[in-house]
Every structure is written in structure tokens, then in C-alpha cells.
Short mmCIF file of C-alpha atoms in Angstrom, two decimals:
data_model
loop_
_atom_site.label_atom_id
_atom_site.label_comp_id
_atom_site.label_asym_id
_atom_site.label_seq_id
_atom_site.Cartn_x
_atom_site.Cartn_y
_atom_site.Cartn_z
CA UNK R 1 -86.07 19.81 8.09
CA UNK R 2 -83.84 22.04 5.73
CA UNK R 3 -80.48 23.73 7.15
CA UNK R 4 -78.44 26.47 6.10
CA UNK R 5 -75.09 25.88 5.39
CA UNK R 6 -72.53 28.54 6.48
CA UNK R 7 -71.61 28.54 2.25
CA UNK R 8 -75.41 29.97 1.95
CA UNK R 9 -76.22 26.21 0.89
CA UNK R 10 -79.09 23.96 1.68
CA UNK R 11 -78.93 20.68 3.82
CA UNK R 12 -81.69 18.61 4.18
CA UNK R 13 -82.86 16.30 6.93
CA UNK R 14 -85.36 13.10 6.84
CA UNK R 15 -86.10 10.70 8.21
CA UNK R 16 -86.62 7.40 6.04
CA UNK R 17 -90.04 5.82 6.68
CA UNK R 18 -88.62 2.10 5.78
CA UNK R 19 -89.65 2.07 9.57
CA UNK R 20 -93.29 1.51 8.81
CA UNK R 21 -93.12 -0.49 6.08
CA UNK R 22 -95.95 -0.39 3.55
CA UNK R 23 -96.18 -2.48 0.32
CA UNK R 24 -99.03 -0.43 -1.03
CA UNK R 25 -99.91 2.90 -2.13
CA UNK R 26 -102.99 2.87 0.68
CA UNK R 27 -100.45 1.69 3.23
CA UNK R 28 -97.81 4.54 1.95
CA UNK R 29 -100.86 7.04 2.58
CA UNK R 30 -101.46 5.60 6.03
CA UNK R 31 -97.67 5.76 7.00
CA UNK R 32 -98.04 9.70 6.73
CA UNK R 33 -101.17 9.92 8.74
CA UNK R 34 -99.72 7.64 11.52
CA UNK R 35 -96.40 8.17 11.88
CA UNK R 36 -95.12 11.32 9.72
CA UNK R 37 -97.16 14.02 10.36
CA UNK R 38 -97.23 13.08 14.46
CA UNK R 39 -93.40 12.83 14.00
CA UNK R 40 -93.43 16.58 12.46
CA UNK R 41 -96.18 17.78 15.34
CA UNK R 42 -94.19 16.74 17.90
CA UNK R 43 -90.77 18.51 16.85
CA UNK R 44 -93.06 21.76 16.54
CA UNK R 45 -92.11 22.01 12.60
CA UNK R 46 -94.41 23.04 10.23
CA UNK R 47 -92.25 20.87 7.97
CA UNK R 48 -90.63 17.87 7.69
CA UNK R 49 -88.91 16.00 5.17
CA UNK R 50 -88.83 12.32 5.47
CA UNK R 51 -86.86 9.41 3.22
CA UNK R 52 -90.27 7.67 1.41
CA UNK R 53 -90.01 4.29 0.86
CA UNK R 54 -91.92 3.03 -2.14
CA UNK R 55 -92.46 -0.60 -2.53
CA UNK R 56 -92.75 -2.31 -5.93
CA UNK R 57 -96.39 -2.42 -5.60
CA UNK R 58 -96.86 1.37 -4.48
CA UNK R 59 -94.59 2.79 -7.36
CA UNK R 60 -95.97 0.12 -9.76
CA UNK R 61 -99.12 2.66 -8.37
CA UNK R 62 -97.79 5.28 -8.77
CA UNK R 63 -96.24 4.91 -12.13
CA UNK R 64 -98.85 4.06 -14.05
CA UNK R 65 -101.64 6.49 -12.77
CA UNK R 66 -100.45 10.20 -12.65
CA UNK R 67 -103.73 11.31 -10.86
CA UNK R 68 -102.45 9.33 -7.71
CA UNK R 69 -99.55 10.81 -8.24
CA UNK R 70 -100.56 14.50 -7.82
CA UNK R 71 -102.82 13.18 -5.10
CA UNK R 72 -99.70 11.91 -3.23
CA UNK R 73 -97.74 14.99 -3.69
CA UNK R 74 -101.09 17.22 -2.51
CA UNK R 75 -101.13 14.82 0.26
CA UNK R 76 -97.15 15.40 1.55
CA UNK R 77 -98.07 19.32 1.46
CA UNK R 78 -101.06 19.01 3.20
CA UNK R 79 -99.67 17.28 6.00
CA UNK R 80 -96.46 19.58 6.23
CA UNK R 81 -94.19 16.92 4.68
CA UNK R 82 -91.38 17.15 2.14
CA UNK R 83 -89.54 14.18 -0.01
CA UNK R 84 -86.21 15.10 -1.26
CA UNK R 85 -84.93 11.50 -1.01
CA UNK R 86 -86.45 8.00 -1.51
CA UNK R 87 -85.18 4.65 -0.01
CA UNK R 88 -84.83 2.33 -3.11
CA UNK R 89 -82.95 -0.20 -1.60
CA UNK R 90 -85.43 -3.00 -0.34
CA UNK R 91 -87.55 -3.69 -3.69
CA UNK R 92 -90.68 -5.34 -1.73
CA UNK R 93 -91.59 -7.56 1.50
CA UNK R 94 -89.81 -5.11 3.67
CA UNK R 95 -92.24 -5.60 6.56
CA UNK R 96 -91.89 -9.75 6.42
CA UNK R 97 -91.50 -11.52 9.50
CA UNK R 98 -88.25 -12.55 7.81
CA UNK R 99 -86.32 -10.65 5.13
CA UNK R 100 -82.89 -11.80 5.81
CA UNK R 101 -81.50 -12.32 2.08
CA UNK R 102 -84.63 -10.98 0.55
CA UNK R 103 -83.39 -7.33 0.67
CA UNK R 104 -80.93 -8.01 -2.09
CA UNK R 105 -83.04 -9.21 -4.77
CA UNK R 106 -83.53 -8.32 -7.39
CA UNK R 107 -79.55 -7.30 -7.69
CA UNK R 108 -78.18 -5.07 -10.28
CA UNK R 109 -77.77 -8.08 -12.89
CA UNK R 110 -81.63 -8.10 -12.88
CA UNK R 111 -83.57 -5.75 -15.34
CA UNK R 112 -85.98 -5.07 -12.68
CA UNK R 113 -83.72 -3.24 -10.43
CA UNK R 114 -82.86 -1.19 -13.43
CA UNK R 115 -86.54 -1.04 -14.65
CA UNK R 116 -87.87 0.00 -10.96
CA UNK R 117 -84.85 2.41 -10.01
CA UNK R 118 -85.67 4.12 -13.45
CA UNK R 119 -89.10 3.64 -11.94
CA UNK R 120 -88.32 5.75 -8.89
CA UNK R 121 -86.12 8.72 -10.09
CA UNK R 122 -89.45 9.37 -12.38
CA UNK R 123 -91.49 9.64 -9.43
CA UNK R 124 -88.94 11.72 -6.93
CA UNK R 125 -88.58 14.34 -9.93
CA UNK R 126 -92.76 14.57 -9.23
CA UNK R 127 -92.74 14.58 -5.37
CA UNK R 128 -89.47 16.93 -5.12
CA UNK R 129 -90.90 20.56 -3.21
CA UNK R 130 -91.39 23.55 -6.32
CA UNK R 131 -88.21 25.07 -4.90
CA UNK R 132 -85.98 21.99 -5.03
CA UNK R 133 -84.13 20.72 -7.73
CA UNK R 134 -82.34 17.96 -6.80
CA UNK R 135 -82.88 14.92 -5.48
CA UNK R 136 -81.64 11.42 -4.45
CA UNK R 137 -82.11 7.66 -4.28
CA UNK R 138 -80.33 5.33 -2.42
CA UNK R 139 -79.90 1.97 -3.88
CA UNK R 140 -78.42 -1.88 -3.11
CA UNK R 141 -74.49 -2.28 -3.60
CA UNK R 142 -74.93 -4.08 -6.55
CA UNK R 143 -75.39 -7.63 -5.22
CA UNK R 144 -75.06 -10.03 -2.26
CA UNK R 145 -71.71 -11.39 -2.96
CA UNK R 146 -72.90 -15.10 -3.34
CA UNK R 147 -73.25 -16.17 -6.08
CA UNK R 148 -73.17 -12.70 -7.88
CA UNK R 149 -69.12 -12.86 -7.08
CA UNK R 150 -68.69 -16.06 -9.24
CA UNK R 151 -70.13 -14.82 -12.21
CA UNK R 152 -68.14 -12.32 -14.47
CA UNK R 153 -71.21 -11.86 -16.77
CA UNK R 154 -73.44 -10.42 -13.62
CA UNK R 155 -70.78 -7.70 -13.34
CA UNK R 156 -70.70 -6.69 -16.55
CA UNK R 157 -74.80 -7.06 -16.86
CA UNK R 158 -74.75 -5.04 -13.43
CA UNK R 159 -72.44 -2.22 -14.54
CA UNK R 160 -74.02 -1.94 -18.58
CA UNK R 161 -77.29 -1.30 -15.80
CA UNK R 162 -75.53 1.54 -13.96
CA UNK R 163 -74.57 3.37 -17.67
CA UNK R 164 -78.34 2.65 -18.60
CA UNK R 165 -79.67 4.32 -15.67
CA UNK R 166 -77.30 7.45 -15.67
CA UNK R 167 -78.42 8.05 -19.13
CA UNK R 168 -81.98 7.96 -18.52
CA UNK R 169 -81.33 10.19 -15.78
CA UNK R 170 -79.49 12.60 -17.77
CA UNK R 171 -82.81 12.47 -19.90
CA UNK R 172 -85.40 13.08 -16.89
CA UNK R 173 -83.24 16.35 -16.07
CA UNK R 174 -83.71 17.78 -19.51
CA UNK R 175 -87.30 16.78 -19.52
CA UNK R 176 -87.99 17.83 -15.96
CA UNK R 177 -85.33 20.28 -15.05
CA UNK R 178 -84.69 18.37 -11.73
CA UNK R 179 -81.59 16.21 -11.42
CA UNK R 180 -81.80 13.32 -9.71
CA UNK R 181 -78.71 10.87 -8.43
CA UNK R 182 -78.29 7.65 -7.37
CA UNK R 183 -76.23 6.52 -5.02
CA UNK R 184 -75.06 2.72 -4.15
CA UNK R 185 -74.71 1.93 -0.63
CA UNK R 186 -72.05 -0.07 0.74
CA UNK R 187 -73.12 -2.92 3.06
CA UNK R 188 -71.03 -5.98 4.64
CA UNK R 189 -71.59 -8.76 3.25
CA UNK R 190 -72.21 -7.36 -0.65
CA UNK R 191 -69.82 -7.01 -3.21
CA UNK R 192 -69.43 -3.34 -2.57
CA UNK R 193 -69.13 -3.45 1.71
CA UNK R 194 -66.88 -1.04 1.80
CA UNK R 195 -66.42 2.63 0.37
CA UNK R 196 -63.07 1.52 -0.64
CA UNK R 197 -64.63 -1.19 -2.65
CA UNK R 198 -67.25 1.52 -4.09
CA UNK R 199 -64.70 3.60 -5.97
CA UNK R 200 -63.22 0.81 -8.87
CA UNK R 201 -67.63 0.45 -10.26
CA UNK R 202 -68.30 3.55 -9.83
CA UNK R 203 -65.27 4.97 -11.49
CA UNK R 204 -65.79 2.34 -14.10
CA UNK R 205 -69.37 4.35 -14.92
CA UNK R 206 -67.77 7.43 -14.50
CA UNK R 207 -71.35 10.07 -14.50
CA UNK R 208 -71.86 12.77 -11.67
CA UNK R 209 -75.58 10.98 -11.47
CA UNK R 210 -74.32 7.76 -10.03
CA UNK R 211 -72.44 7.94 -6.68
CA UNK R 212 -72.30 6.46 -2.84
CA UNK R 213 -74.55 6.44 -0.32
CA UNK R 214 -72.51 6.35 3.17
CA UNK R 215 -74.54 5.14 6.07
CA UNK R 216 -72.69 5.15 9.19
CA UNK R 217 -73.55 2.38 10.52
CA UNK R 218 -72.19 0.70 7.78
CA UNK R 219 -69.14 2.33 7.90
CA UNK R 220 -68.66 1.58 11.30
CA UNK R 221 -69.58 -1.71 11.04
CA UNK R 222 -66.91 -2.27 9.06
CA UNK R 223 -64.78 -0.68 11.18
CA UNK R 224 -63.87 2.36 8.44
CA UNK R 225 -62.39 5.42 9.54
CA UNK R 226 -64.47 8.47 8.19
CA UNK R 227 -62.05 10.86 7.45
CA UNK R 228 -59.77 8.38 5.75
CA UNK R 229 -63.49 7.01 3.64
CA UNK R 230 -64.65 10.31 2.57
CA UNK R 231 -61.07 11.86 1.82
CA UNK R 232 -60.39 8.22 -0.34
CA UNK R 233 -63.80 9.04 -2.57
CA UNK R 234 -63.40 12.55 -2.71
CA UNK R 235 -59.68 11.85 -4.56
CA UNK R 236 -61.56 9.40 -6.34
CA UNK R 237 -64.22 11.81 -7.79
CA UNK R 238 -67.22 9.99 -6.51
CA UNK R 239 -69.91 11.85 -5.01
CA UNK R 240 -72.17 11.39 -2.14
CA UNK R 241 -75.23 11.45 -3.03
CA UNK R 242 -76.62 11.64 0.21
CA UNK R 243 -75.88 10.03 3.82
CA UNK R 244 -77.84 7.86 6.13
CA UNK R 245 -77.12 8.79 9.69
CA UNK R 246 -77.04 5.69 11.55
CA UNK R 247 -75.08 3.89 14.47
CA UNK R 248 -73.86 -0.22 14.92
CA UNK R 249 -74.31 -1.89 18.02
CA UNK R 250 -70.65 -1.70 19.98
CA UNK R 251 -69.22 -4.60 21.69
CA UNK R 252 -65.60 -3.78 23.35
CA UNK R 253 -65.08 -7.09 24.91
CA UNK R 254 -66.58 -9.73 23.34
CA UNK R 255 -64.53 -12.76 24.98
CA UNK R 256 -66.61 -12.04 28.36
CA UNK R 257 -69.75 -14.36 28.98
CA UNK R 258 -71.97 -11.22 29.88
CA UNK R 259 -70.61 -9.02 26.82
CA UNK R 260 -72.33 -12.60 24.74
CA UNK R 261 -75.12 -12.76 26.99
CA UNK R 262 -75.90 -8.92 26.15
CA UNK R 263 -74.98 -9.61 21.97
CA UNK R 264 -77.44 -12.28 21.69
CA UNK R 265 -80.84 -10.26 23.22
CA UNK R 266 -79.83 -8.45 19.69
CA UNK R 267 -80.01 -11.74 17.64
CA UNK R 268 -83.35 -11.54 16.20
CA UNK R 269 -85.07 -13.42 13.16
CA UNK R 270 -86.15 -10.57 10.95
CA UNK R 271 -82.96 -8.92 9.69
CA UNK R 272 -79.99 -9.80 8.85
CA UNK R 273 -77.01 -8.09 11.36
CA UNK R 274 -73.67 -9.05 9.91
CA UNK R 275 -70.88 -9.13 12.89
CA UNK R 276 -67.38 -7.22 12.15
CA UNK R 277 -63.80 -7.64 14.01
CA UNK R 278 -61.22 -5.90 12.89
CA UNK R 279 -57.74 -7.90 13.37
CA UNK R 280 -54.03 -7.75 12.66
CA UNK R 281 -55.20 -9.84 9.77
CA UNK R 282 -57.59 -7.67 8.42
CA UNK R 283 -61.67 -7.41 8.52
CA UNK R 284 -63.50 -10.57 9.77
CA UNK R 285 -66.77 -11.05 10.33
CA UNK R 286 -70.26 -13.72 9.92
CA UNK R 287 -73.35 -13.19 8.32
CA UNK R 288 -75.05 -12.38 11.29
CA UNK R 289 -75.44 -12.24 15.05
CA UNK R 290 -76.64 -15.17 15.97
CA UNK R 291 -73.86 -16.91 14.53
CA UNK R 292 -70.95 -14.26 16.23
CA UNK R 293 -72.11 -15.17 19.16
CA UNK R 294 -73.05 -19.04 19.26
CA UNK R 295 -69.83 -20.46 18.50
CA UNK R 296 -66.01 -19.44 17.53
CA UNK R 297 -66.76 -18.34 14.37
CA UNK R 298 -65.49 -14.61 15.10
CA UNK R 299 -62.10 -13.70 17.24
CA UNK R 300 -62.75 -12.41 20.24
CA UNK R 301 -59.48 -10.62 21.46
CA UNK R 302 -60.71 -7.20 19.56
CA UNK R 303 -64.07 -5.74 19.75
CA UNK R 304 -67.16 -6.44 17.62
CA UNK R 305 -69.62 -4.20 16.16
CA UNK R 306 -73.17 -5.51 14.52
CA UNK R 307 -75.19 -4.02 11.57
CA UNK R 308 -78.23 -3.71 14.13
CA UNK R 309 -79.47 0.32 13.56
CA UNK R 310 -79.78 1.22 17.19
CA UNK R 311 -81.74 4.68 17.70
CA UNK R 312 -79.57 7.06 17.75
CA UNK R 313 -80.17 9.02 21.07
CA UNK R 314 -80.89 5.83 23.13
CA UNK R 315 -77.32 3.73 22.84
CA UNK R 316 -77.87 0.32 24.47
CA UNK R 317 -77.11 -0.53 28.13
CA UNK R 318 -73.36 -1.50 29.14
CA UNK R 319 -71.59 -3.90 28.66
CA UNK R 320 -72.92 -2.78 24.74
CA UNK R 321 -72.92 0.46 23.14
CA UNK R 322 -73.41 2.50 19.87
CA UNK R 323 -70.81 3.64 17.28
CA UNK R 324 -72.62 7.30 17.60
CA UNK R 325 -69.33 8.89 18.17
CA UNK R 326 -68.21 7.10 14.13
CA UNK R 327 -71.87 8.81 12.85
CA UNK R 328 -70.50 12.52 14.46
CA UNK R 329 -66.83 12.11 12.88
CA UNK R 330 -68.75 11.53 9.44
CA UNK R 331 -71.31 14.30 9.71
CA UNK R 332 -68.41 16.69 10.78
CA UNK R 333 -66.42 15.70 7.36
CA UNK R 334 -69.54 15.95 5.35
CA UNK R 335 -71.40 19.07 6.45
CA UNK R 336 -68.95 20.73 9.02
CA UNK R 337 -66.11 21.73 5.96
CA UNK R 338 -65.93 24.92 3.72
CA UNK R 339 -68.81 23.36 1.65
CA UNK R 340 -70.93 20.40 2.19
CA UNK R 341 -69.72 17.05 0.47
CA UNK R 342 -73.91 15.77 0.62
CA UNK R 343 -77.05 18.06 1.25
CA UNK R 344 -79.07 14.94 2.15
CA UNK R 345 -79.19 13.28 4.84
CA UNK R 346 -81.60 10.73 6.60
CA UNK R 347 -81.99 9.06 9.96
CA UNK R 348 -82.64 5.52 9.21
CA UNK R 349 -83.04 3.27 12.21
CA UNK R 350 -85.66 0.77 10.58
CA UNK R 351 -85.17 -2.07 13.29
CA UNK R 352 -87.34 -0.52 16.23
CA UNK R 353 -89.38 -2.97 15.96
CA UNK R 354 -86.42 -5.46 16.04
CA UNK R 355 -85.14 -4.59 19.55
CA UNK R 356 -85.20 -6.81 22.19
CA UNK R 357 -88.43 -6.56 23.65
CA UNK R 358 -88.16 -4.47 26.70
CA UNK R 359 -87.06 -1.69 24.39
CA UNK R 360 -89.03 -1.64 21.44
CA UNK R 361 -91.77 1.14 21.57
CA UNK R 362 -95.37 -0.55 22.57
CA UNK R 363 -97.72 2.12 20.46
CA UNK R 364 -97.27 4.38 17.75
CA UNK R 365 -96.97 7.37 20.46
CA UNK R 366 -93.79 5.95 21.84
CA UNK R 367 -92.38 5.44 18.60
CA UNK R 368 -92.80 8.96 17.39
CA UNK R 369 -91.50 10.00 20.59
CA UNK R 370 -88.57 7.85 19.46
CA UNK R 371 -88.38 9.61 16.16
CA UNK R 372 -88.99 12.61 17.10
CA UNK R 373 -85.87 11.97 19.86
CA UNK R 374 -83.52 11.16 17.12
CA UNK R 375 -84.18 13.92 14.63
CA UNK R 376 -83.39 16.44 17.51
CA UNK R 377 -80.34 14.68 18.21
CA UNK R 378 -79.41 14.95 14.34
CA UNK R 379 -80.36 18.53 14.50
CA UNK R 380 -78.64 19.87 17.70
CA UNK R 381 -75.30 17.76 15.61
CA UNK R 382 -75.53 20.05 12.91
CA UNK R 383 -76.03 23.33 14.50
CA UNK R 384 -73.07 22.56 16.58
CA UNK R 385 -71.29 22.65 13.35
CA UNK R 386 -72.39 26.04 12.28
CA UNK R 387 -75.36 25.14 10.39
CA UNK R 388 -78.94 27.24 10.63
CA UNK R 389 -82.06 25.68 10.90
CA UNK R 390 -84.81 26.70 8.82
CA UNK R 391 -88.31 27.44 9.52
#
């Protein structure tokens, strides 16, 4: 979905399909059949853009045989879809019955981050629309911070990486004439969680190619004011590359048995949902859910707030709730100015599928309906703010 921006501009809007998972380049094909183009038919758009997620296995693919390439970008037009951004955080085994930990590997000390971000920005330059010339990847924080933190020659591995990468990129946009960006995305729990802790690395590479990714519920998670975040990078000169437009589960009073009760239906094997306080003491939090709410690990006098990407237009039932009104503060800083600080942006509530079970969508009609839900919510946000959608 493409917007205009009061400033004559261009915003897009995608959805990222890390919600389907697919390892391989069949499975990537059957993702748009399925799920995208029902998605698009049912907002009445004879285009869409949505956030592709490419696997190891389906850009490995991809990489090495251009004919499936130009089959894959035939493909997107035919069906009425549009890729402006790709998801190249989780590497592979996104769709596991557990990923917990996985999604960090390989970090940014590992050549093959390097080798299959490099990987990706060659194929987005390929899939970007004739009339676009820019486009983004989103990308892990660096590292989990165990045992990455301990280790002063994974930094500097991880950051000679970054300088690689912006170079290369510099190259694809002579080559190509499209410029493609990066951008890290804090995460609680990594060594960047914060977009305070963003701004020393990436000021370290210093390149307009390499920037931050916000997603909101990360930001809210860790209980970050927007406007204080985004005016704190801005005076920091590091862009965002694009946004991910997402909200944290909401707990207000965590101390009472039925605000616990309601926590742990969230607690769920699959992902990983790191739990957030924020005391007179500063940011505390677990690893995840299950562990917030077992024991005393956490405080309980302030509220709580879980990295668990509740759909957007669908907060969950009281005593819980959704840090929506943290994902409209952001959007209004980053599209609702003078000019827009990011022209992408992508819903990315991967977990439907990770809800407790009276809510999670039974077919795939029920969870385009649920897509579909949350892209209109995401659109009726940004015409409030003076922006035009496009046909």
C-alpha cells in the first residue's frame, strides 16, 4: 500500500510475511498464493506491498539462479504484490516448533550474517517495483548479549562486518542505481535493546546505508518513550531505515493473581517474550514470560509489558492490554512531521499462531481476515495524519 505524504513524498506499507514462514523458495511461492494475494483481495487493493521473508535456503535459491529470480519478481506483479522491504532478521528455522535463541544466530561476529545480508540487499535491488529506488532490510541487533558481551573481539569482528556491508552496498547502488539500507533492530535482551544503545555502533560505522529499525513493540517493551527515542537518533544522525508497527502485551497490575493468571495463557514454547518493568532503579526484566510470571523474578509494584506481537486491532481481554497507544505516538513522530523520518513501514505480528488457543485464527480465511484487519487499522492511522492513500 503506498501513501502520499503531505511533502509530495512516498510512504510505504507491508506487511511482513515472517507470519507464514517458509524455508524454501517453493514454500516462499506458496506464501503469496495463500496468504498475500487473499490478504490484498480482501482490502479491495489492486496492490499490496508486503515485508518478504527469505530464508537461507530460499535466497541461497535465489542467489544463485537469476531465472528464478525474474520468475519471482513476474510472480509478485502478477499477483498485485510489491516488495520494498525484506525481513532479514531470522536467518532460517523460523517456523520451528521452538526457536527461542535460534533467531540470533548467526550474530554479526559470524561471516554468514555478513555473507547472507550482502546476500539479500542483492536480491531486494531485483524485486524493488521499476518506479522505486530504494529499499530496506531489517536485520538482528548485532548479537544476543550472552556470550557475545564477554568478548571484545566479537565487537570489533561485528562492527569491521557493518563497514563491509555498507561498502558493498555503496557498490550495488552504482551498479544497480537502487540504494538499499540496512537497518539494526533493537530487541531486549541483545546487546543493542534499546535505541539509546543503537546510536554509540552505529555512529561508530558512521554510513547513511546502515541505520535502525524501530519496532514498537520493542520500544514499548522496553518501556521507551517515542518522542524522546526518535528525537535522541535524529541528534545522533542515525536514520530509520524503516519501522515495524507492532504492539507488547500490557500488564498494569501485575501483583494481582488474575493479572498472572491472564500473563501466563501468553507463555508459550515457540518464541521467546522477554518481560520488562520499569522501576525507580531502572529497566528490569527476564528472558521470557514464563519465567515473569512463575516466581519473583520481576517486581511487581509497576506494570509489565511482554515482547508477545499482539494483532494490532484485536488488544487482548482485561485485565491485559496492548501498548497500541506507544505504536500511534511513534507513527505520529515518524510520518505525521514536516517530512517523514522512514517511508517504510511494516505490520509485523508473526505470533498468530502463538496465541493462546481460543484466539489464534483456525484457517487461512480467518487469518487473512486478521491481516487484512490490521493493515486497515495501520491505514486509517496514517490518513488521520494527513497522509493520501494511493491507488
Amino acid at each position: 500500500m503506498r501513501f502520499r505524504h503531505p511533502d509530495g513524498s512516498t510512504v510505504h506499507l507491508a506487511y511482513c510475511t515472517n507470519v507464514h514462514p517458509a524455508e524454501t523458495l517453493d514454500g516462499v511461492r506458496a506464501q503469496l498464493r495463500d496468504h498475500c494475494e487473499p490478504v490484498r483481495k480482501r482490502l479491495g487493493r489492486d496492490r499490496l506491498g508486503i515485508g518478504l521473508w527469505l530464508a537461507k535456503d530460499a535466497a541461497n535459491t535465489l542467489i544463485n539462479d537469476p531465472a528464478q529470480l525474474r520468475s519471482l519478481r513476474g510472480e509478485l506483479d502478477r499477483r498485485g504484490l510489491e516488495v520494498v522491504t525484506l525481513n532479514g532478521f531470522p536467518y532460517e528455522g523460523f517456523g520451528a516448533e521452538e526457536v527461542k535463541y535460534r533467531v540470533y544466530k548467526p550474530d554479526w561476529a559470524d561471516p554468514e550474517r555478513l555473507a547472507h545480508t550482502t546476500d539479500l540487499a542483492r536480491l531486494l535491488a531485483t524485486l524493488l517495483p521499476e518506479d522505486v529506488t530504494e529499499g530496506t532490510v531489517s536485520t538482528l541487533p548485532i548479537a544476543w548479549r550472552t556470550p557475545y558481551a564477554e568478548d571484545p573481539e566479537a565487537a570489533r569482528t561485528a562492527h569491521t562486518a557493518l563497514v563491509t556491508l555498507a561498502e558493498r552496498l555503496d557498490a550495488l547502488a552504482e551498479l544497480t542505481g537502487k540504494s538499499i539500507r540496512i537497518g539494526l533492530e533493537p530487541e531486549p535482551g541483545c546487546t543493542i535493546e534499546t535505541t539509546a544503545d543503537a546510536i554509540a555502533p552505529l555512529t561508530a560505522v558512521g554510513h547513511h546505508r546502515i541505520g535502525i529499525c524501530v519496532d514498537t513493540c520493542h520500544l514499548a517493551t522496553s518501556f521507551e518513550d517515542p518522542g524522546t527515542a526518535l528525537d535522541a537518533l535524529a541528534a545522533a544522525g542515525i536514520p530509520v531505515a524503516k519501522t515495524q508497527l507492532s504492539a507488547a502485551l500490557h500488564a498494569e497490575h501485575p501483583h494481582l493473581p488474575e493479572v498472572r493468571a491472564a500473563l501466563a495463557a501468553f507463555a508459550e514454547p515457540r518464541f521467546l517474550h522477554q518481560t520488562r518493568t520499569l522501576t525507580t532503579h531502572g529497566l528490569r526484566g527476564t528472558d521470557d514470560l514464563e519465567e515473569a510470571v512463575s516466581g519473583r523474578a520481576l517486581p511487581d509494584g509497576t506494570p509489565w509489558r511482554a515482547h508477545f506481537h499482539v494483532p494490532l486491532h484485536a488488544p487482548p481481554a482485561p485485565p491485559l492490554t496492548s501498548t497500541l497507544p506507544v505504536l500511534g505516538a511513534a507513527l505520529t513522530r515518524l510520518v505525521g512531521g514536516a517530512h517523514p523520518l522512514t517511508r517504510h513501514l511494516e505490520v509485523e505480528t508473526y505470533t498468530w499462531q502463538a496465541l493462546p488457543a481460543e484466539l489464534r485464527p483456525r484457517t487461512r480465511a480467518q487469518l487473512a481476515d486478521g491481516i487484512a484487519a490490521e493493515l486497515t487499522l495501520a491505514r486509517d492511522l496514517l490518513v488521520d495524519l494527513g497522509l493520501k492513500e494511493l491507488p
